Coordinates of C-alpha atoms in Angstrom, one line a residue:
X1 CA 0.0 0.0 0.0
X2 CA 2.5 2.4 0.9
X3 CA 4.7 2.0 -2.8
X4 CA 1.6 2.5 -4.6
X5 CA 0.4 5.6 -2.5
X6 CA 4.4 7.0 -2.8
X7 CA 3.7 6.7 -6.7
X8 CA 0.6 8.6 -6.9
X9 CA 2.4 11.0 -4.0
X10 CA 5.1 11.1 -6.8
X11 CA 3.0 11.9 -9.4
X12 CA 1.0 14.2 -8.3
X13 CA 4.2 16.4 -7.2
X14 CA 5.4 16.3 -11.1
X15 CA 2.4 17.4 -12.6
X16 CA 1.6 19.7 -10.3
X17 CA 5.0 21.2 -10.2
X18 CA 5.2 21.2 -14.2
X19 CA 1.8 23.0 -14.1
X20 CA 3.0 26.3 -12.0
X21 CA 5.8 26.5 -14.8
X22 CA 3.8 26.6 -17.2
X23 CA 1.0 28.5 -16.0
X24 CA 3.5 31.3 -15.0
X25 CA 5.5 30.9 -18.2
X26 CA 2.2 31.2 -20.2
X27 CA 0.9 34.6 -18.4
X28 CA 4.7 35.8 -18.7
X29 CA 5.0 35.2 -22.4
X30 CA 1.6 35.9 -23.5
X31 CA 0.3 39.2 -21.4
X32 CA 3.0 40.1 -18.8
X33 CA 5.9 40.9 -20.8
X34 CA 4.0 43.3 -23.1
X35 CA 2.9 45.2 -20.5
X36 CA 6.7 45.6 -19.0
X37 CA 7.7 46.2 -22.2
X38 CA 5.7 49.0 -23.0
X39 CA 6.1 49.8 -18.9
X40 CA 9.3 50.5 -19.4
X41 CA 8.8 52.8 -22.7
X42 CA 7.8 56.1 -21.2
X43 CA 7.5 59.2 -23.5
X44 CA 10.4 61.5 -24.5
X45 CA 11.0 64.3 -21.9
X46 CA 11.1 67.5 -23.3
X47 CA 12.1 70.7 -20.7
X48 CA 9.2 72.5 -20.8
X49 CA 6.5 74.0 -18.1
X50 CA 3.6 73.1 -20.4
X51 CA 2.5 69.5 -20.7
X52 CA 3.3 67.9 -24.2
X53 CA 1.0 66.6 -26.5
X54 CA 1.9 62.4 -27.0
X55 CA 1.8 61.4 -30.6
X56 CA 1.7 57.6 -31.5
X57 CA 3.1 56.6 -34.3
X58 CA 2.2 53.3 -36.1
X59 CA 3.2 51.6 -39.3
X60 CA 2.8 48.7 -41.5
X61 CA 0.3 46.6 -39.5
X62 CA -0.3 44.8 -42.8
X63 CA -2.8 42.4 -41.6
X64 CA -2.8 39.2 -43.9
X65 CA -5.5 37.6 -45.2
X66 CA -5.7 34.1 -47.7
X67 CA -4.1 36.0 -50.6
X68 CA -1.1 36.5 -48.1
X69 CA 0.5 33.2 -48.6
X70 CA -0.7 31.8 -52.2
X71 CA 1.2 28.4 -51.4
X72 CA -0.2 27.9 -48.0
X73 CA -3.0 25.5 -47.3
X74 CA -6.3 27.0 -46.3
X75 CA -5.7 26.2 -42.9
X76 CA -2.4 26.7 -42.0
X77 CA -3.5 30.4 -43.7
X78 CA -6.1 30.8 -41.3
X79 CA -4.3 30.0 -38.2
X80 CA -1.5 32.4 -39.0
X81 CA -3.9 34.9 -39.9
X82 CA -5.3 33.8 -36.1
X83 CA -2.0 34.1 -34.8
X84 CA -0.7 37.2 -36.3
X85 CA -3.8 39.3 -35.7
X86 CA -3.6 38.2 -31.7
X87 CA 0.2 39.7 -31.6
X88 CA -0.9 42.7 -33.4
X89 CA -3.7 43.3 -30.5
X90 CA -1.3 42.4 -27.7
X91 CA 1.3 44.9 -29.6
X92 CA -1.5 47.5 -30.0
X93 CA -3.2 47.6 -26.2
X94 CA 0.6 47.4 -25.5
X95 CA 0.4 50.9 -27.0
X96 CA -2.7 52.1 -25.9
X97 CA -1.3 51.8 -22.3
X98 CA 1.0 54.6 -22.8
X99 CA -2.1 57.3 -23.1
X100 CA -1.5 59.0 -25.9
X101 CA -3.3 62.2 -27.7
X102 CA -3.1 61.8 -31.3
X103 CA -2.3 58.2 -33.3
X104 CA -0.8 58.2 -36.9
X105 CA -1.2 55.4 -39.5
X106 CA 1.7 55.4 -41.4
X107 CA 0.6 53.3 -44.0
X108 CA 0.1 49.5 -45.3
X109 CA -3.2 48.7 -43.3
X110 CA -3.9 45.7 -45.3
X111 CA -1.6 43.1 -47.5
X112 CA -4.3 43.1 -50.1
X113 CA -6.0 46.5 -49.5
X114 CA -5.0 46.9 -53.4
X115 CA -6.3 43.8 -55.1
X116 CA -9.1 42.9 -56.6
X117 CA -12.0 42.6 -54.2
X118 CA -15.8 43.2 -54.0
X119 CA -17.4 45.8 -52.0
X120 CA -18.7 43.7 -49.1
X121 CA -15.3 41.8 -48.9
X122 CA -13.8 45.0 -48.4
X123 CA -15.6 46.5 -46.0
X124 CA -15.1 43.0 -44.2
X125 CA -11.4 43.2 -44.3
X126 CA -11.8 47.0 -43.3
X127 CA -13.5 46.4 -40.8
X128 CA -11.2 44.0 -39.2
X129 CA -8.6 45.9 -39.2
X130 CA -10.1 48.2 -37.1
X131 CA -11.3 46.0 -34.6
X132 CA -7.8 44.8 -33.9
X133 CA -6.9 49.0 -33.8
X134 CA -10.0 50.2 -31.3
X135 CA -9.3 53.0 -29.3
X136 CA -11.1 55.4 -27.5
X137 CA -13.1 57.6 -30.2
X138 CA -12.1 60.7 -28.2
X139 CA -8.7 60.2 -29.5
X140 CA -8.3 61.5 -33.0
X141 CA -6.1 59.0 -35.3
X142 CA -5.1 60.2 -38.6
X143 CA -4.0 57.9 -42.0
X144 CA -1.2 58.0 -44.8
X145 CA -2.0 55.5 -47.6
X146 CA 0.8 53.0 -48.2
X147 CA 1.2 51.2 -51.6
X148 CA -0.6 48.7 -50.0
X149 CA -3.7 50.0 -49.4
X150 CA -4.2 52.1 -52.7
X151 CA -1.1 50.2 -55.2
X152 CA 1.4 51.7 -56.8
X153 CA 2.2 51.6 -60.8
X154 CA -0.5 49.5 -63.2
X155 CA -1.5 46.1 -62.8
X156 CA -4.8 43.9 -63.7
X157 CA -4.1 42.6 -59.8
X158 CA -4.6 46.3 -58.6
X159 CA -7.8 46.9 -58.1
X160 CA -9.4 50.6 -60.3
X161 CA -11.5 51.3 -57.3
X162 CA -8.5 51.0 -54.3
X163 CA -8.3 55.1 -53.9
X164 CA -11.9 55.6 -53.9
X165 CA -12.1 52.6 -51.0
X166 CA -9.3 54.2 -49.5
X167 CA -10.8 57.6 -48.9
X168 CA -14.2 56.5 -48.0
X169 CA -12.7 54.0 -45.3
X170 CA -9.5 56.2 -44.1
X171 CA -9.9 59.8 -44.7
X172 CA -8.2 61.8 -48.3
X173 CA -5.1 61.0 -49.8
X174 CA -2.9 64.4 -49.1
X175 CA -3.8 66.6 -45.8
X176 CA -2.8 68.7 -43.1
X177 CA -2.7 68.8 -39.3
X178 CA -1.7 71.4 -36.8
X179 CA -0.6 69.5 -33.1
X180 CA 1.1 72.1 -30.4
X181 CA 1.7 74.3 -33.2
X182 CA 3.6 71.9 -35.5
X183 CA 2.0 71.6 -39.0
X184 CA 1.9 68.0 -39.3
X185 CA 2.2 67.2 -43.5
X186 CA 0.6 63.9 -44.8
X187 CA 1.4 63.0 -48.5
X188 CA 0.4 60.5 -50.7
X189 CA 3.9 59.3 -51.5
X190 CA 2.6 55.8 -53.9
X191 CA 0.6 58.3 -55.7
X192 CA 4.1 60.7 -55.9
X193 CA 6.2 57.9 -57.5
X194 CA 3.5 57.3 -59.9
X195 CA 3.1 61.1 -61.0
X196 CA 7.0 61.0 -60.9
X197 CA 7.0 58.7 -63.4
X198 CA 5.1 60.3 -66.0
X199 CA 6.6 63.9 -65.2
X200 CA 10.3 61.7 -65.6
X201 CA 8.8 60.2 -69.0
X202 CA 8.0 63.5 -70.2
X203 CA 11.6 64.8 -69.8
X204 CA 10.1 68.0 -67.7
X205 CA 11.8 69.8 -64.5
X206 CA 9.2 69.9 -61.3
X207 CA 9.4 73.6 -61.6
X208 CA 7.9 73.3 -65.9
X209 CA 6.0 70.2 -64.7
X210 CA 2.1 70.9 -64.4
X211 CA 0.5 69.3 -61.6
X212 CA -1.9 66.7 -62.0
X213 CA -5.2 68.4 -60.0
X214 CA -5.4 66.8 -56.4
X215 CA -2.2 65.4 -56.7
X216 CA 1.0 65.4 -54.2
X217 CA 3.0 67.5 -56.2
X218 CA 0.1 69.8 -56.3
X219 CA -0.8 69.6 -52.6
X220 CA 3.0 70.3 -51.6
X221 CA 3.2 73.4 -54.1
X222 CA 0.0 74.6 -53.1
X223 CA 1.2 74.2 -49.0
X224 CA 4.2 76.2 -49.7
X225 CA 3.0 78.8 -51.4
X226 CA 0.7 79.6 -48.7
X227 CA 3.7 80.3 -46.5
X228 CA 3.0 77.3 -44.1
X229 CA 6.7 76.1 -44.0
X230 CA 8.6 76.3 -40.9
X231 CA 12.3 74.6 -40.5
X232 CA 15.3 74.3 -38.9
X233 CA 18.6 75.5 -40.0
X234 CA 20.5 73.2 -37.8
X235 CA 19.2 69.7 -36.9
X236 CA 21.4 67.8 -34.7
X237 CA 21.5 63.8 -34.7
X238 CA 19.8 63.5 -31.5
X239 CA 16.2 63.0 -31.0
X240 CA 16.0 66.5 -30.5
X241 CA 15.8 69.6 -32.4
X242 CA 16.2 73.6 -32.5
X243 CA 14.0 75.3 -33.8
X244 CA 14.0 78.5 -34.6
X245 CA 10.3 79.8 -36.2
X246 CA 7.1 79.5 -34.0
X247 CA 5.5 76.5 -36.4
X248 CA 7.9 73.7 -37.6
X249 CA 6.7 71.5 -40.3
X250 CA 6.8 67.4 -39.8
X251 CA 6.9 65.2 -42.7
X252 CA 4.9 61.9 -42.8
X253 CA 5.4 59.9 -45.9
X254 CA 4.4 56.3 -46.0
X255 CA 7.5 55.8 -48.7
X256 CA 11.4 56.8 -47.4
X257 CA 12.9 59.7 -48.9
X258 CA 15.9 58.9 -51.1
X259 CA 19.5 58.7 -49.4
X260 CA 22.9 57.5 -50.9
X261 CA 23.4 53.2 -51.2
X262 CA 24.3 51.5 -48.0
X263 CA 24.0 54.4 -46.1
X264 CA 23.8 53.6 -42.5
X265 CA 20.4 53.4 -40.4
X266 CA 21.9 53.5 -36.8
X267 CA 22.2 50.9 -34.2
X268 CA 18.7 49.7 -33.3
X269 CA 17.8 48.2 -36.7
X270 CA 18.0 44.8 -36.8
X271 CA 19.7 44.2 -40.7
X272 CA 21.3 45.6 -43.5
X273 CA 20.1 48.8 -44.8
X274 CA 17.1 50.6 -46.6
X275 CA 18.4 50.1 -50.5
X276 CA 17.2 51.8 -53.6
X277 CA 15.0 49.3 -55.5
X278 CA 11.3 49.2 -57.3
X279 CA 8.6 46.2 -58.1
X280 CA 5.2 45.1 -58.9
X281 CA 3.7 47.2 -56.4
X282 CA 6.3 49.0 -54.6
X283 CA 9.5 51.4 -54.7
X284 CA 11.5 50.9 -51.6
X285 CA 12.3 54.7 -51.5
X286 CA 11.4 57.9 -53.5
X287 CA 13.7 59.1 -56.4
X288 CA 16.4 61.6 -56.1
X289 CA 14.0 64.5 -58.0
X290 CA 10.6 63.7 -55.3
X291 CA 13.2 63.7 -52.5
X292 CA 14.5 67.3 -53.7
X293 CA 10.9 68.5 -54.5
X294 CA 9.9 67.7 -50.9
X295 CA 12.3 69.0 -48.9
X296 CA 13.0 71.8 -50.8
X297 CA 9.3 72.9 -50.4
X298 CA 7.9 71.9 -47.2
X299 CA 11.4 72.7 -45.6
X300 CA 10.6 70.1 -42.7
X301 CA 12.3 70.0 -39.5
X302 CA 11.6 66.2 -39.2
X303 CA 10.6 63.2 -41.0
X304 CA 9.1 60.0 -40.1
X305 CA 8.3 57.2 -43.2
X306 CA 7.3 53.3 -43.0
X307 CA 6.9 50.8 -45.5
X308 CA 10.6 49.1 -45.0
X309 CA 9.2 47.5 -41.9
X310 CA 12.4 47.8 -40.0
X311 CA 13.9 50.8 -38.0
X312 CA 15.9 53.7 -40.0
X313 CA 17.4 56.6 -38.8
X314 CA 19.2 59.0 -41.4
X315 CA 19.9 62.3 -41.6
X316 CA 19.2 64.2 -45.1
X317 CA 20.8 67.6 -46.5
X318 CA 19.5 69.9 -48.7
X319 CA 19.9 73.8 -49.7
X320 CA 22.8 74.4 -51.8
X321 CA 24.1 77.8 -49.5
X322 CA 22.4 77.0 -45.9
X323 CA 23.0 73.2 -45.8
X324 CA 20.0 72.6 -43.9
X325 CA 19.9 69.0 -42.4
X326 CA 16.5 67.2 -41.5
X327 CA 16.4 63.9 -39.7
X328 CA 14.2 61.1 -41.2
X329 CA 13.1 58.1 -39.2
X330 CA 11.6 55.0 -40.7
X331 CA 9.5 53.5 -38.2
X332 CA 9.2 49.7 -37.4
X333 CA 6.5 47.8 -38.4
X334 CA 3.5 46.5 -35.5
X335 CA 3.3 43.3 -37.0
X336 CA 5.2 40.3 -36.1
X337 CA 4.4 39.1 -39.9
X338 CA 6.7 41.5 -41.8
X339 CA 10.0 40.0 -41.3
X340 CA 11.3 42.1 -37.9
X341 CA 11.9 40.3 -34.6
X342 CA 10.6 43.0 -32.7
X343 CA 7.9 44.8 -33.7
X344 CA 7.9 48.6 -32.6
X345 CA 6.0 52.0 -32.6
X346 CA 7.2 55.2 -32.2
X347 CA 6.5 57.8 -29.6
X348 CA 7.0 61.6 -29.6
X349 CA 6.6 64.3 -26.6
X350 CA 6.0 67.7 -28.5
X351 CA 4.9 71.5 -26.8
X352 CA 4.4 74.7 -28.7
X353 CA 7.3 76.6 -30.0
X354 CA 8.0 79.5 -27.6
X355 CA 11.3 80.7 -27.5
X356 CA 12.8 76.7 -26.5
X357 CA 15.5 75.4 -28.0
X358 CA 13.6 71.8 -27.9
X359 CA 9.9 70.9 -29.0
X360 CA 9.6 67.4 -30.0
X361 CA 11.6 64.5 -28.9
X362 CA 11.0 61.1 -30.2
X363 CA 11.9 57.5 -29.2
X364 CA 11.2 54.1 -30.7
X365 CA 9.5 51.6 -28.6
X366 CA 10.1 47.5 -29.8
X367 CA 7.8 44.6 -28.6
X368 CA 8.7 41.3 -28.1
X369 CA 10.2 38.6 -30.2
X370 CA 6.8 37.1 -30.5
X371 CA 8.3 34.1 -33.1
X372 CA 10.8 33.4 -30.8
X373 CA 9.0 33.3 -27.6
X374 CA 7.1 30.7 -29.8
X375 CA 10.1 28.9 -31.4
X376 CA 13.3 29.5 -28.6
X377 CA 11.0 29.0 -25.3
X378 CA 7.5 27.2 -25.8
X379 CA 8.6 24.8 -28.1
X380 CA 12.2 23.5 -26.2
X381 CA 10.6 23.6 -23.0
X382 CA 7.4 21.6 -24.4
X383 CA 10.2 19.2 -25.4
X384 CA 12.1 19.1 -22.3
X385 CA 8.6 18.7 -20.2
X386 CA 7.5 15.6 -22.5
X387 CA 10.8 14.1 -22.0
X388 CA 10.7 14.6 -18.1
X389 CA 7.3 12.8 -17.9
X390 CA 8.8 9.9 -19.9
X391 CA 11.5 9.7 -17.5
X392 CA 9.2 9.8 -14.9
X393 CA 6.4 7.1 -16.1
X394 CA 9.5 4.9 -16.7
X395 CA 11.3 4.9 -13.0
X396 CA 7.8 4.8 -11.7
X397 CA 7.2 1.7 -13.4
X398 CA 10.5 -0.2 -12.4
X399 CA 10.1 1.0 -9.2
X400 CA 6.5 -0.2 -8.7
X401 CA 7.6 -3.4 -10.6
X402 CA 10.0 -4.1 -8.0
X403 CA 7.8 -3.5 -5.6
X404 CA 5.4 -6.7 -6.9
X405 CA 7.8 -8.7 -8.3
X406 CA 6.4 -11.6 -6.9
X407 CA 2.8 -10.9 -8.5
X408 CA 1.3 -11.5 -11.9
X409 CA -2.2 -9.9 -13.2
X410 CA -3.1 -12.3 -16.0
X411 CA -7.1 -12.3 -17.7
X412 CA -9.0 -15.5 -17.5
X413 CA -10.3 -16.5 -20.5
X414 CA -13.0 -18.5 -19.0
X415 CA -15.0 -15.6 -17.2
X416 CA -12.9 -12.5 -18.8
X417 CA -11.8 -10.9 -15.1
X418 CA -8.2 -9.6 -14.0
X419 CA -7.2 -11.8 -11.5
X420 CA -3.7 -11.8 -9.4
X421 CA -1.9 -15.1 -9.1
X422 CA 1.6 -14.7 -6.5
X423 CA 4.7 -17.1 -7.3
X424 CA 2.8 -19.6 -5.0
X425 CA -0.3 -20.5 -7.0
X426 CA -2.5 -18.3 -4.4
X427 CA -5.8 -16.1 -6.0
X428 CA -5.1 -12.4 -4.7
X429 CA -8.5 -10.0 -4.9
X430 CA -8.2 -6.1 -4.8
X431 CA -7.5 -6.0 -0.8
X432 CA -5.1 -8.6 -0.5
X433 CA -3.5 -7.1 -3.8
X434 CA -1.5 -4.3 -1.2
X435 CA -1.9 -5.8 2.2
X436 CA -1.7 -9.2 2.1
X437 CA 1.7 -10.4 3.8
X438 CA 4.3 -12.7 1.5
X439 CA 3.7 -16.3 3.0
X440 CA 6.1 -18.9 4.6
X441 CA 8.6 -21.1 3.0
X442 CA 6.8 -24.2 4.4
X443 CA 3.7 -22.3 2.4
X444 CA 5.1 -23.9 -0.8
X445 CA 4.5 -27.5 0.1
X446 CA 1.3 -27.0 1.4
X447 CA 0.5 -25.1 -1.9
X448 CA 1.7 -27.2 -4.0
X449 CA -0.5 -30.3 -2.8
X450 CA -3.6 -28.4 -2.9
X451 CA -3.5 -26.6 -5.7
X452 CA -5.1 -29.7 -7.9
X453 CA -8.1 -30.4 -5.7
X454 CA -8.4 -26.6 -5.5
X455 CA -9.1 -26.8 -9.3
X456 CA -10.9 -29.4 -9.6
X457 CA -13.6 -28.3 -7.1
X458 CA -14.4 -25.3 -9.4
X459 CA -16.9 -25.2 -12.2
X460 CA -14.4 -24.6 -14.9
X461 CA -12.8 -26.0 -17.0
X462 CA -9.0 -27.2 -16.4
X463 CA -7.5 -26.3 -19.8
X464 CA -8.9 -22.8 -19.3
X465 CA -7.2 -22.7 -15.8
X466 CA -3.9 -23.9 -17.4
X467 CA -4.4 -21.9 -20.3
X468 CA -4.7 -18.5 -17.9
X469 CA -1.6 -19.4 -15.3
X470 CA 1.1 -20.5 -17.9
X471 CA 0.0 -19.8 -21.2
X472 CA -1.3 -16.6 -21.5
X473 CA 1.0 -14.8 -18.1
X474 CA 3.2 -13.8 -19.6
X475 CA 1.8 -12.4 -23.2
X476 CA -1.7 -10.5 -21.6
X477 CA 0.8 -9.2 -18.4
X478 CA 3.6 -7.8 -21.2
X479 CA 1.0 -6.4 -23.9
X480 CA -1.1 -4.5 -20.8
X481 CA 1.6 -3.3 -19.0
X482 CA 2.9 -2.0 -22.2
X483 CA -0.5 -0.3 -22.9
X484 CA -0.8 0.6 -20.1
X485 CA 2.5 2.5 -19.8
X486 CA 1.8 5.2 -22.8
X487 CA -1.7 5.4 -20.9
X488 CA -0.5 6.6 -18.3
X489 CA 2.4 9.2 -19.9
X490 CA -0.6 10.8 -22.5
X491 CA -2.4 11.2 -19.0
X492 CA 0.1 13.0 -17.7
X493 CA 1.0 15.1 -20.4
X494 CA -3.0 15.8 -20.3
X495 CA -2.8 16.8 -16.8
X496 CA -0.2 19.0 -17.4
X497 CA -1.2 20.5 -20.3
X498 CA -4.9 21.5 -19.6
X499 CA -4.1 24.5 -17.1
X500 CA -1.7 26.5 -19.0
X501 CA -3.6 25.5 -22.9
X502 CA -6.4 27.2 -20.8
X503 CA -4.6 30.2 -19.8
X504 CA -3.5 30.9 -23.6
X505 CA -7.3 30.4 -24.6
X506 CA -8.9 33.1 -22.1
X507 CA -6.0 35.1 -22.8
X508 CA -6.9 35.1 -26.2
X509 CA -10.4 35.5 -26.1
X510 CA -9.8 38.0 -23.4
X511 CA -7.3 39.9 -26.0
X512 CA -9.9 39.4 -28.8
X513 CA -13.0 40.1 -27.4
X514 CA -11.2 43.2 -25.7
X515 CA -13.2 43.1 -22.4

């Protein structure tokens, strides 16, 4: 009695044990460490006696739908459409957590925003993506289309009504936005390359080239001719800038501005460089001429851009006698998707211009590793907790083997009931099975010469009886106890799993029903 109740006692300890680990690695992984992480990114400090305004910055959520992965079986789709939408929530009430004042979309709302759709599956796919953004409606939130949302160059794939869906869905193309008396600039910059293009074609200068009506080119033109431009005339590399007018311009292009090859993007990006190069869809920064128009115009005193996914800092010059320098920062994508370990948003602090030498001050916030928390911690640890409960089940069967060495469960074929036979020939039922005490040598004698009348006396039949103690022992004992072994491992790893598999399920439906 005492080896069998030290087994359960065993047991019990391992699964339980195994269960806190993974019940406090599962709320770590999948809720606490996005609130530390954005915990511990607090908004840029700016010296100033007023309070600051708290701008949020967001770009290239890109949430994937079944066009996403054209090799991909239906379901593996759906489950990483499953998967990435729940990061982006976590990333985005990760956000949400630092208070902000004003959001910006910088672009790339949807992966197939652009293609060819119907009405109703649009406004489907809209409207999903802003369910996983919800915010309070008190905050205002402002968009930048991205090549993804309204395309970028022709193609049959592109769907002819992707602008008009745009605007009714997001807000117009090109606009303007004054924040703590900072004109904020929002261009169309897909819809710049494309007007580029044909300006280029035509062999014409932007100052002969006539601007297509509603355009960028027109937009920015029209912006600085109406004397809204503000800038710097010296912009260090920090996150801070002087300014020296009352109302600085910021730039917000979903496109990067153009910048020599290989030019560096400062430590925190995770690889390589933001590299001149154009597609079916997509121009990975704006030419040479569209970079000049811009900055030459709107004369910004700071840039921000998406579309690359990964973080970019670069510093641009312009102004052939005042070499004015602006500082451009490409902002990391949300979205765990788009080929970035860390996701990231951006944060800025900015107060109204007033005789200080600093108004805005900016800082990058990154997210976890989402893929691998999933691939570096769940999965080995998974692994290492299967292989401990094999372990386990195995020295807890030796040890309870040892501990009835001298008994044998065997099935009568006769009457189809477990019975326990001992070394000795004796029948053991389920009280005796733990308690009954191992009998005298002399026993064996005395066994032995009763052991045939005690067989014949019962109503069976003989060859059944032999058939049960020697035939079939050792073949029914081997094939249960084998059976009966993975049993009892999948039942632990059921035990052990059903807590913390329940944790990640409210968690989730916690995260998407966004109590």
């Amino acid at each position: 009695m005492h080896s069998v109740s030290h087994k359960f006692s065993q047991r019990r300890t391992l699964i339980n044990g195994l269960r806190l680990f993974w019940i406090s690695l599962i709320f770590w992984y999948d809720y606490g460490i996005f609130r530390y992480r954005s915990g511990k990114c607090g908004w840029p400090l700016i010296n100033s006696d007023q309070r600051p305004e708290h701008v949020l910055l967001v770009a290239d959520p890109q949430i994937i739908d079944h066009r996403s992965y054209p090799g991909r079986p239906a379901l593996l789709t759906y489950i990483s459409q499953l998967i990435v939408d729940l990061n982006l929530r976590k990333n985005w009430r990760a956000a949400l957590r630092s208070a902000p004042d004003v959001v910006f979309f910088l672009g790339d709302y949807m992966d197939s925003g652009r293609a060819v759709m119907s009405d109703s599956e649009y406004e489907r796919y809209s409207q999903r993506f802003m369910n996983i953004f919800t915010m309070d409606s008190r905050i205002p939130r402002y968009f930048i289309p991205g090549n993804h949302d309204i395309g970028l160059g022709p193609s049959t794939l592109f769907s002819p009504h992707a602008r008009t869906r745009y605007i009714s869905h997001f807000g117009p193309l090109n606009s303007q936005i004054s924040i703590a008396n900072h004109t904020f600039v929002l261009i169309d910059a897909p819809g710049l390359v494309e007007e580029d293009y044909k300006r280029h074609g035509l062999g014409k200068s932007y100052d002969k080239w006539k601007a297509l009506a509603g355009g960028t080119i027109d937009f920015v033109k029209s912006f600085a001719a109406k004397g809204h431009t503000r800038f710097c005339k010296v912009f260090p590399t920090s996150s801070n800038f002087l300014a020296d007018n009352i109302e600085p311009t910021v730039l917000f292009s979903h496109i990067p501005l153009s910048r020599p090859e290989g030019s560096n993007c400062g430590p925190i990006r995770e690889r390589g460089t933001i590299r001149r190069g154009v597609g079916l869809g997509y121009q990975n920064t704006l030419g040479k001429d569209s970079t000049k128009f811009l900055l030459e115009h709107l004369k910004p005193a700071l840039i921000f851009s998406g579309d690359d996914h990964d973080y970019c800092e670069y510093t641009h010059t312009f102004g052939s006698h005042t070499g004015t320098s602006v500082r451009e920062v490409t902002v990391k994508s949300l979205s765990m998707a788009m080929g970035v370990k860390k996701p990231g948003y951006q944060m800025l602090s900015i107060v109204p211009p007033g005789g200080l030498a600093s108004t805005i001050s900016d800082a990058p916030c990154l997210m976890p590793d989402q893929l691998g928390i999933y691939l570096d911690v769940y999965i080995p640890l998974a692994l290492a907790s299967l292989i401990l409960i094999l372990i386990a089940c195995i020295v807890r069967g030796q040890h309870y083997r040892r501990c009835r060495r001298d008994q044998r469960i065997v099935q009568d074929p006769c009457n189809q009931n477990m019975i326990a036979i001992d070394e000795y020939g004796f029948t053991l039922d389920d009280n005796d099975m733990d308690q009954r005490l191992p009998p005298p040598a002399s026993a064996t004698v005395t066994a032995k010469k009763n052991a045939l009348p005690t067989i014949l006396s019962q109503s069976r039949n003989l060859f059944c009886r032999l058939v049960s103690l020697q035939s079939l022992t050792k073949l029914v004992f081997t094939n249960n106890r084998r059976s009966g072994f993975f049993r009892e491992f999948l039942c632990d790893v059921r035990d052990v799993a059903i807590f913390p598999l329940g944790i990640i399920f409210l968690i989730s439906l916690w995260t998407f029903l966004d109590f």
